[in-house]
Short mmCIF file of C-alpha atoms in Angstrom, two decimals:
data_model
loop_
_atom_site.label_atom_id
_atom_site.label_comp_id
_atom_site.label_asym_id
_atom_site.label_seq_id
_atom_site.Cartn_x
_atom_site.Cartn_y
_atom_site.Cartn_z
CA UNK A 1 0.00 0.00 0.00
CA UNK A 2 1.28 3.43 -0.90
CA UNK A 3 1.98 5.55 2.16
CA UNK A 4 0.23 8.46 0.46
CA UNK A 5 -3.01 6.46 0.60
CA UNK A 6 -2.84 6.12 4.37
CA UNK A 7 -4.71 8.85 6.20
CA UNK A 8 -6.61 8.82 9.45
CA UNK A 9 -9.82 9.10 7.43
CA UNK A 10 -9.01 6.16 5.17
CA UNK A 11 -8.59 3.67 8.00
CA UNK A 12 -11.91 2.69 9.50
CA UNK A 13 -12.22 1.77 13.15
CA UNK A 14 -11.09 -1.77 13.93
CA UNK A 15 -9.56 -2.20 10.46
CA UNK A 16 -6.15 -3.11 11.87
CA UNK A 17 -6.07 -5.77 14.58
CA UNK A 18 -3.07 -6.32 16.80
CA UNK A 19 -2.47 -9.65 15.07
CA UNK A 20 -2.03 -7.81 11.76
CA UNK A 21 1.04 -5.96 12.99
CA UNK A 22 4.30 -7.78 12.52
CA UNK A 23 6.23 -8.52 15.66
CA UNK A 24 8.68 -5.72 16.31
CA UNK A 25 7.11 -3.28 13.86
CA UNK A 26 5.91 -0.85 16.51
CA UNK A 27 9.04 -1.24 18.59
CA UNK A 28 11.10 -0.32 15.55
CA UNK A 29 9.11 2.86 15.16
CA UNK A 30 9.50 3.71 18.82
CA UNK A 31 13.22 3.05 18.61
CA UNK A 32 13.75 5.59 15.86
CA UNK A 33 16.49 7.85 17.18
CA UNK A 34 15.24 11.32 18.05
CA UNK A 35 17.76 13.77 19.41
CA UNK A 36 17.55 15.63 22.70
CA UNK A 37 15.36 13.04 24.36
CA UNK A 38 17.65 12.41 27.28
CA UNK A 39 17.38 15.02 30.04
CA UNK A 40 20.23 13.41 31.96
CA UNK A 41 23.68 14.87 31.28
CA UNK A 42 26.62 12.47 31.18
CA UNK A 43 24.35 9.46 31.54
CA UNK A 44 26.99 7.31 29.83
CA UNK A 45 29.62 8.49 32.34
CA UNK A 46 31.99 9.69 29.60
CA UNK A 47 33.12 12.95 31.21
CA UNK A 48 35.14 13.13 34.43
CA UNK A 49 36.69 16.60 34.65
CA UNK A 50 37.32 16.37 38.39
CA UNK A 51 39.28 13.13 38.09
CA UNK A 52 38.49 9.47 37.61
CA UNK A 53 38.59 8.21 41.18
CA UNK A 54 38.33 9.13 44.85
CA UNK A 55 38.73 6.84 47.84
CA UNK A 56 37.52 6.98 51.40
CA UNK A 57 35.37 10.06 50.90
CA UNK A 58 32.77 11.21 53.41
CA UNK A 59 31.86 14.40 51.52
CA UNK A 60 28.51 15.44 50.13
CA UNK A 61 29.74 16.89 46.86
CA UNK A 62 30.30 16.33 43.15
CA UNK A 63 32.96 13.70 42.47
CA UNK A 64 34.45 11.83 39.49
CA UNK A 65 31.87 11.61 36.65
CA UNK A 66 30.48 15.08 35.86
CA UNK A 67 26.98 16.07 37.00
CA UNK A 68 26.76 13.23 39.54
CA UNK A 69 26.37 14.55 43.06
CA UNK A 70 27.66 12.15 45.70
CA UNK A 71 25.72 11.94 48.96
CA UNK A 72 27.65 10.49 51.88
CA UNK A 73 24.99 11.08 54.52
CA UNK A 74 27.29 9.55 57.12
CA UNK A 75 28.63 6.79 54.87
CA UNK A 76 32.17 6.33 53.52
CA UNK A 77 32.56 5.69 49.81
CA UNK A 78 34.92 5.21 46.90
CA UNK A 79 33.89 6.46 43.47
CA UNK A 80 35.44 5.82 40.08
CA UNK A 81 34.86 6.05 36.36
CA UNK A 82 35.37 2.48 35.13
CA UNK A 83 35.87 1.16 31.62
CA UNK A 84 33.71 -1.58 30.17
CA UNK A 85 35.53 -4.44 28.49
CA UNK A 86 35.83 -3.82 24.76
CA UNK A 87 33.51 -6.19 22.94
CA UNK A 88 31.33 -6.94 25.97
CA UNK A 89 27.75 -7.85 25.13
CA UNK A 90 26.10 -7.54 28.54
CA UNK A 91 24.79 -4.09 27.65
CA UNK A 92 24.75 -2.25 24.29
CA UNK A 93 28.25 -1.82 22.91
CA UNK A 94 27.85 1.94 22.59
CA UNK A 95 28.82 2.24 26.25
CA UNK A 96 32.48 2.59 27.17
CA UNK A 97 32.24 3.63 30.81
CA UNK A 98 30.24 3.18 33.97
CA UNK A 99 30.30 4.88 37.35
CA UNK A 100 31.19 2.67 40.30
CA UNK A 101 29.85 4.02 43.59
CA UNK A 102 31.30 1.74 46.25
CA UNK A 103 30.28 2.24 49.87
CA UNK A 104 32.72 0.72 52.28
CA UNK A 105 30.55 1.78 55.21
CA UNK A 106 26.89 2.20 54.34
CA UNK A 107 24.28 4.52 55.76
CA UNK A 108 20.72 5.41 54.89
CA UNK A 109 20.10 8.03 52.18
CA UNK A 110 23.67 7.72 50.83
CA UNK A 111 24.19 7.38 47.09
CA UNK A 112 24.38 9.46 43.92
CA UNK A 113 22.07 12.06 42.44
CA UNK A 114 21.59 13.91 39.18
CA UNK A 115 19.93 17.32 39.40
CA UNK A 116 18.00 18.16 36.24
CA UNK A 117 17.88 21.94 35.84
CA UNK A 118 14.62 23.89 35.52
CA UNK A 119 11.84 21.67 36.75
CA UNK A 120 9.32 23.79 34.87
CA UNK A 121 10.53 22.27 31.59
CA UNK A 122 9.06 18.87 32.60
CA UNK A 123 6.55 19.77 35.30
CA UNK A 124 3.27 17.90 35.04
CA UNK A 125 4.71 15.49 32.49
CA UNK A 126 4.93 11.74 32.63
CA UNK A 127 8.62 10.87 32.53
CA UNK A 128 10.48 7.59 32.23
CA UNK A 129 13.83 6.87 33.85
CA UNK A 130 15.95 4.02 32.54
CA UNK A 131 19.45 2.85 33.37
CA UNK A 132 21.77 -0.15 33.35
CA UNK A 133 23.07 -1.31 36.73
CA UNK A 134 24.64 -4.17 38.63
CA UNK A 135 26.30 -4.59 41.98
CA UNK A 136 25.48 -5.55 45.55
CA UNK A 137 22.65 -4.21 47.68
CA UNK A 138 22.73 -2.39 51.01
CA UNK A 139 22.08 -4.49 54.11
CA UNK A 140 18.32 -4.17 53.76
CA UNK A 141 18.45 -6.04 50.45
CA UNK A 142 17.43 -3.38 47.94
CA UNK A 143 18.22 0.04 46.48
CA UNK A 144 15.97 3.05 46.26
CA UNK A 145 15.21 5.58 43.52
CA UNK A 146 13.89 8.92 44.72
CA UNK A 147 12.40 11.62 42.51
CA UNK A 148 12.68 14.93 44.40
CA UNK A 149 10.97 18.00 43.00
CA UNK A 150 12.76 21.19 44.08
CA UNK A 151 10.70 24.24 43.19
CA UNK A 152 12.14 26.95 45.39
CA UNK A 153 15.05 25.47 47.27
CA UNK A 154 13.61 22.53 49.19
CA UNK A 155 12.26 19.17 48.07
CA UNK A 156 8.50 19.59 48.02
CA UNK A 157 7.49 16.32 46.43
CA UNK A 158 9.33 13.08 46.97
CA UNK A 159 8.45 9.75 45.35
CA UNK A 160 10.38 6.56 45.80
CA UNK A 161 10.73 3.24 44.03
CA UNK A 162 12.89 0.25 44.90
CA UNK A 163 15.06 -2.00 42.79
CA UNK A 164 17.36 -4.92 43.46
CA UNK A 165 20.84 -5.25 42.07
CA UNK A 166 22.41 -8.53 40.97
CA UNK A 167 25.90 -9.39 39.80
CA UNK A 168 24.70 -9.11 36.17
CA UNK A 169 23.82 -5.96 34.25
CA UNK A 170 20.09 -5.26 34.06
CA UNK A 171 18.14 -2.41 32.50
CA UNK A 172 15.71 -0.87 34.97
CA UNK A 173 12.85 1.46 34.01
CA UNK A 174 10.55 3.59 36.14
CA UNK A 175 7.75 5.89 35.02
CA UNK A 176 6.43 8.78 37.13
CA UNK A 177 4.05 11.66 36.57
CA UNK A 178 5.49 14.87 37.97
CA UNK A 179 3.54 17.50 39.88
CA UNK A 180 1.49 20.04 37.96
CA UNK A 181 3.24 23.44 38.17
CA UNK A 182 0.07 25.46 38.70
CA UNK A 183 0.45 27.65 41.77
CA UNK A 184 4.09 26.75 42.36
CA UNK A 185 6.78 29.30 43.25
CA UNK A 186 9.98 28.89 41.26
CA UNK A 187 13.30 29.75 42.91
CA UNK A 188 16.68 30.43 41.34
CA UNK A 189 17.70 26.79 41.69
CA UNK A 190 14.65 24.74 40.73
CA UNK A 191 15.45 21.20 39.65
CA UNK A 192 14.34 17.60 39.60
CA UNK A 193 16.68 15.49 41.70
CA UNK A 194 16.94 11.79 40.91
CA UNK A 195 18.68 9.79 43.60
CA UNK A 196 20.03 6.25 43.50
CA UNK A 197 20.63 5.39 47.11
CA UNK A 198 20.46 3.23 50.18
CA UNK A 199 16.81 3.40 51.30
CA UNK A 200 15.82 5.89 53.96
CA UNK A 201 14.53 3.13 56.25
CA UNK A 202 17.69 1.04 55.87
CA UNK A 203 20.21 2.19 58.49
CA UNK A 204 22.46 -0.83 57.97
CA UNK A 205 26.19 -0.05 57.70
CA UNK A 206 27.03 -2.99 55.41
CA UNK A 207 29.15 -2.28 52.34
CA UNK A 208 27.48 -2.19 48.91
CA UNK A 209 28.40 -1.30 45.35
CA UNK A 210 26.43 0.31 42.53
CA UNK A 211 27.77 0.06 38.96
CA UNK A 212 25.65 2.26 36.71
CA UNK A 213 25.59 3.68 33.18
CA UNK A 214 23.19 4.51 30.37
CA UNK A 215 21.02 6.69 32.59
CA UNK A 216 18.22 8.31 30.62
CA UNK A 217 15.25 10.44 31.65
CA UNK A 218 12.75 11.25 28.94
CA UNK A 219 9.27 12.62 28.59
CA UNK A 220 6.72 9.87 27.94
CA UNK A 221 5.90 6.46 29.32
CA UNK A 222 8.26 4.41 27.16
CA UNK A 223 11.95 3.80 27.77
CA UNK A 224 13.55 4.27 24.35
CA UNK A 225 17.09 3.14 23.51
CA UNK A 226 19.79 5.26 25.10
CA UNK A 227 20.49 8.45 23.15
CA UNK A 228 24.08 8.53 21.99
CA UNK A 229 25.98 11.79 22.34
CA UNK A 230 29.60 12.38 21.37
CA UNK A 231 32.19 13.20 24.01
CA UNK A 232 32.39 16.78 22.74
CA UNK A 233 28.64 17.30 23.02
CA UNK A 234 28.54 15.81 26.50
CA UNK A 235 31.57 17.80 27.66
CA UNK A 236 29.98 21.08 26.54
CA UNK A 237 26.79 20.24 28.42
CA UNK A 238 28.80 19.38 31.53
CA UNK A 239 30.77 22.63 31.28
CA UNK A 240 27.61 24.66 31.79
CA UNK A 241 27.87 23.44 35.40
CA UNK A 242 31.57 22.83 35.92
CA UNK A 243 34.75 23.83 34.10
CA UNK A 244 37.99 22.21 35.18
CA UNK A 245 41.32 23.77 34.20
CA UNK A 246 43.98 21.16 34.79
CA UNK A 247 47.63 20.76 33.97
CA UNK A 248 48.13 19.50 30.47
CA UNK A 249 50.49 16.96 29.02
CA UNK A 250 52.68 18.88 26.61
CA UNK A 251 53.50 17.90 23.04
CA UNK A 252 56.66 16.12 24.15
CA UNK A 253 54.67 13.79 26.37
CA UNK A 254 55.69 15.38 29.63
CA UNK A 255 54.16 17.97 31.86
CA UNK A 256 55.13 21.59 31.80
CA UNK A 257 53.54 24.94 32.16
CA UNK A 258 49.89 25.21 31.26
CA UNK A 259 49.45 28.77 30.04
CA UNK A 260 45.93 29.72 31.03
CA UNK A 261 45.60 33.35 30.03
CA UNK A 262 47.46 36.55 29.38
CA UNK A 263 47.96 38.54 32.55
CA UNK A 264 48.94 42.03 33.60
CA UNK A 265 50.32 43.69 36.71
CA UNK A 266 47.35 45.84 37.70
CA UNK A 267 49.22 47.65 40.46
CA UNK A 268 52.32 47.06 42.54
CA UNK A 269 50.82 44.10 44.38
CA UNK A 270 48.21 42.52 42.10
CA UNK A 271 48.30 40.40 38.99
CA UNK A 272 45.04 39.97 37.12
CA UNK A 273 44.04 37.62 34.31
CA UNK A 274 40.73 37.18 32.54
CA UNK A 275 39.50 33.69 31.67
CA UNK A 276 37.01 33.41 28.84
CA UNK A 277 34.86 30.36 29.49
CA UNK A 278 34.20 27.75 26.78
CA UNK A 279 30.42 27.85 27.32
CA UNK A 280 28.06 30.11 29.24
CA UNK A 281 27.83 28.74 32.76
CA UNK A 282 24.55 28.31 34.63
CA UNK A 283 25.52 31.05 37.08
CA UNK A 284 28.59 32.96 38.27
CA UNK A 285 30.91 30.18 39.43
CA UNK A 286 32.72 29.47 42.65
CA UNK A 287 36.48 29.27 42.09
CA UNK A 288 38.42 26.57 43.88
CA UNK A 289 41.97 25.45 43.38
CA UNK A 290 44.56 22.95 44.48
CA UNK A 291 46.70 23.48 47.56
CA UNK A 292 50.33 23.24 46.45
CA UNK A 293 53.19 25.58 47.20
CA UNK A 294 54.11 27.71 44.18
CA UNK A 295 51.51 26.03 41.99
CA UNK A 296 50.67 29.09 39.87
CA UNK A 297 52.93 31.49 38.05
CA UNK A 298 52.98 34.98 36.55
CA UNK A 299 55.62 35.05 33.83
CA UNK A 300 56.71 38.57 32.86
CA UNK A 301 59.82 40.58 32.06
CA UNK A 302 62.00 37.49 31.71
CA UNK A 303 61.12 36.09 35.14
CA UNK A 304 58.38 34.09 36.81
CA UNK A 305 56.68 34.85 40.13
CA UNK A 306 55.27 31.73 41.77
CA UNK A 307 52.26 31.92 44.05
CA UNK A 308 49.76 29.70 45.84
CA UNK A 309 46.42 31.45 46.21
CA UNK A 310 44.06 33.43 44.03
CA UNK A 311 40.61 35.00 44.10
CA UNK A 312 37.73 35.77 41.82
CA UNK A 313 36.95 39.32 40.84
CA UNK A 314 34.00 41.64 40.94
CA UNK A 315 33.64 41.50 37.18
CA UNK A 316 32.98 37.77 37.28
CA UNK A 317 29.90 36.52 35.51
CA UNK A 318 28.82 33.34 33.81
CA UNK A 319 30.87 34.00 30.65
CA UNK A 320 34.22 35.03 32.01
CA UNK A 321 35.99 35.30 35.33
CA UNK A 322 38.69 37.68 36.39
CA UNK A 323 41.31 36.02 38.54
CA UNK A 324 43.71 38.00 40.63
CA UNK A 325 46.58 37.21 42.94
CA UNK A 326 48.51 39.27 45.45
CA UNK A 327 50.99 37.01 47.22
CA UNK A 328 54.49 36.13 46.06
CA UNK A 329 54.65 38.74 43.32
CA UNK A 330 57.54 41.08 42.57
CA UNK A 331 56.53 42.66 39.27
CA UNK A 332 56.43 46.29 38.21
CA UNK A 333 53.21 48.10 37.37
CA UNK A 334 52.29 47.52 33.76
CA UNK A 335 54.21 44.28 33.32
CA UNK A 336 52.40 41.94 30.99
CA UNK A 337 52.86 38.22 30.56
CA UNK A 338 51.07 34.95 31.15
CA UNK A 339 49.23 33.31 34.01
CA UNK A 340 49.89 29.62 34.25
CA UNK A 341 49.58 26.42 36.26
CA UNK A 342 52.94 24.90 37.12
CA UNK A 343 52.45 21.53 38.80
CA UNK A 344 50.97 18.46 37.12
CA UNK A 345 48.43 17.92 39.86
CA UNK A 346 47.43 21.57 40.23
CA UNK A 347 44.01 22.72 39.07
CA UNK A 348 41.49 25.53 39.00
CA UNK A 349 37.84 24.55 39.18
CA UNK A 350 34.90 26.76 38.30
CA UNK A 351 31.71 25.40 39.85
CA UNK A 352 28.21 26.49 38.81
CA UNK A 353 26.47 23.25 39.79
CA UNK A 354 22.98 23.03 41.20
CA UNK B 1 19.92 19.06 50.57
CA UNK B 2 22.97 17.90 52.49
CA UNK B 3 24.76 20.56 54.47
CA UNK B 4 28.23 21.70 53.44
CA UNK B 5 30.96 22.01 56.06
CA UNK B 6 32.04 25.65 55.85
CA UNK B 7 34.90 27.17 57.85
CA UNK B 8 37.15 30.24 57.70
CA UNK B 9 34.60 32.36 55.82
CA UNK B 10 35.82 35.90 55.19
CA UNK B 11 34.73 38.71 52.90
CA UNK B 12 37.37 39.77 50.37
CA UNK B 13 37.90 43.27 49.02
CA UNK B 14 38.41 43.62 45.31
CA UNK B 15 41.83 45.15 44.61
CA UNK B 16 40.35 46.74 41.53
CA UNK B 17 37.52 48.68 43.16
CA UNK B 18 38.40 48.35 46.84
CA UNK B 19 34.99 46.99 47.78
CA UNK B 20 33.79 43.61 48.97
CA UNK B 21 33.22 41.37 45.97
CA UNK B 22 33.60 37.78 47.13
CA UNK B 23 33.87 35.45 50.11
CA UNK B 24 36.82 33.20 50.76
CA UNK B 25 36.00 30.03 52.67
CA UNK B 26 37.00 26.43 53.14
CA UNK B 27 34.13 24.22 52.05
CA UNK B 28 34.36 20.48 52.63
CA UNK B 29 38.11 20.91 53.02
CA UNK B 30 38.71 22.87 49.81
CA UNK B 31 39.69 26.54 49.49
CA UNK B 32 37.10 28.48 47.53
CA UNK B 33 36.41 31.98 46.26
CA UNK B 34 32.64 32.43 46.24
CA UNK B 35 30.91 35.21 44.28
CA UNK B 36 28.20 37.29 45.94
CA UNK B 37 25.63 35.77 43.63
CA UNK B 38 22.26 34.32 44.52
CA UNK B 39 21.86 31.06 42.63
CA UNK B 40 25.46 30.04 43.24
CA UNK B 41 25.00 26.98 45.47
CA UNK B 42 27.93 27.83 47.75
CA UNK B 43 26.76 31.42 48.28
CA UNK B 44 23.19 30.25 48.92
CA UNK B 45 24.41 27.71 51.48
CA UNK B 46 26.65 30.26 53.21
CA UNK B 47 23.72 32.66 53.53
CA UNK B 48 21.47 29.86 54.76
CA UNK B 49 23.97 28.97 57.50
CA UNK B 50 24.44 32.64 58.39
CA UNK B 51 20.68 33.08 58.68
CA UNK B 52 20.52 29.95 60.83
CA UNK B 53 23.17 31.42 63.13
CA UNK B 54 25.63 28.59 62.54
CA UNK B 55 28.17 30.55 60.48
CA UNK B 56 29.74 33.98 60.77
CA UNK B 57 31.59 35.69 57.93
CA UNK B 58 34.61 37.70 59.07
CA UNK B 59 35.09 41.24 57.79
CA UNK B 60 37.52 41.86 54.93
CA UNK B 61 41.10 42.49 55.95
#
């Protein structure tokens, strides 16, 4: 039959019975790749600007794989970006990495969370969460998913589901209908938080491990195949929330100076350098940096001043930040040169996370 | 939300305009320069703890 002959008016009610549809025909249509379905950023755990592993952490903060907030809640955990074996067939071969969240001492409410910006964009919608996971369960025998709706700074609606990990990869799917936005007040940090954690009622301190990848949240009641995004696309999305400036390996395979920006001696005691950010950040970022003696440098007039600490400036915004330093400098007013990172393990982090 | 551990919070004067333009603090063990910007999660948490009376920000030096 010609497709041009098929219209809603030309097909009478009950003309097509379920038995008339070839097995897989509808699934094939559903599986047609459509871009921008996945609201989760870095669901395939490709990007790890902060580093690929931490051990013995008790911090509630972002660690390892970008966009994944780690919740200790009294637990102690290791976290790492792990590689899947090339050629594995346990999950689709498009995946190269997974996040391993490994609690050595468990506690209730501990786990990982992704905060999806701007809850208004999906408010009132039916959404489906899907992911691949394996591992071992907390002492109570199961894991918990929590959907937290943050409208104006606190979680106002919380829904939970449970799932059970095994030693084999499984794809889990959960469908929820989010709260209607009518009458809600929206704050500067509204988001939908999706937590994968030890259940609230499970206060057991047993160790457990969650291996997870292919996390997808999409509008609708069907879990479609995971939406592939290139590393470059995913990195740019991650950089809206976090931009890590790290020491680079130079072209000779070793480490050397990482020249970050041109810099000038603003007055007798201050160097200033402006960093243009690769993408527009969500908000004006917090600046943090490593803690190493002489880790930064201001190269000018044939010499280098080494220094340890720096600050943001009052011209900072979400497109560029003005860094200045005042300790360890011996320049003359008007000197111009470069601002750089000296040590291999030194870093500057710009954080605009939710 | 899980509370951040914030210590050594101090306002910082901009050398460019000689007015307070950021807060320096140690948050969860890391040195940070925090902009005075609502919507920045560190600034929001600092203000929440100040309002709760559990944190004091020292004056700029």
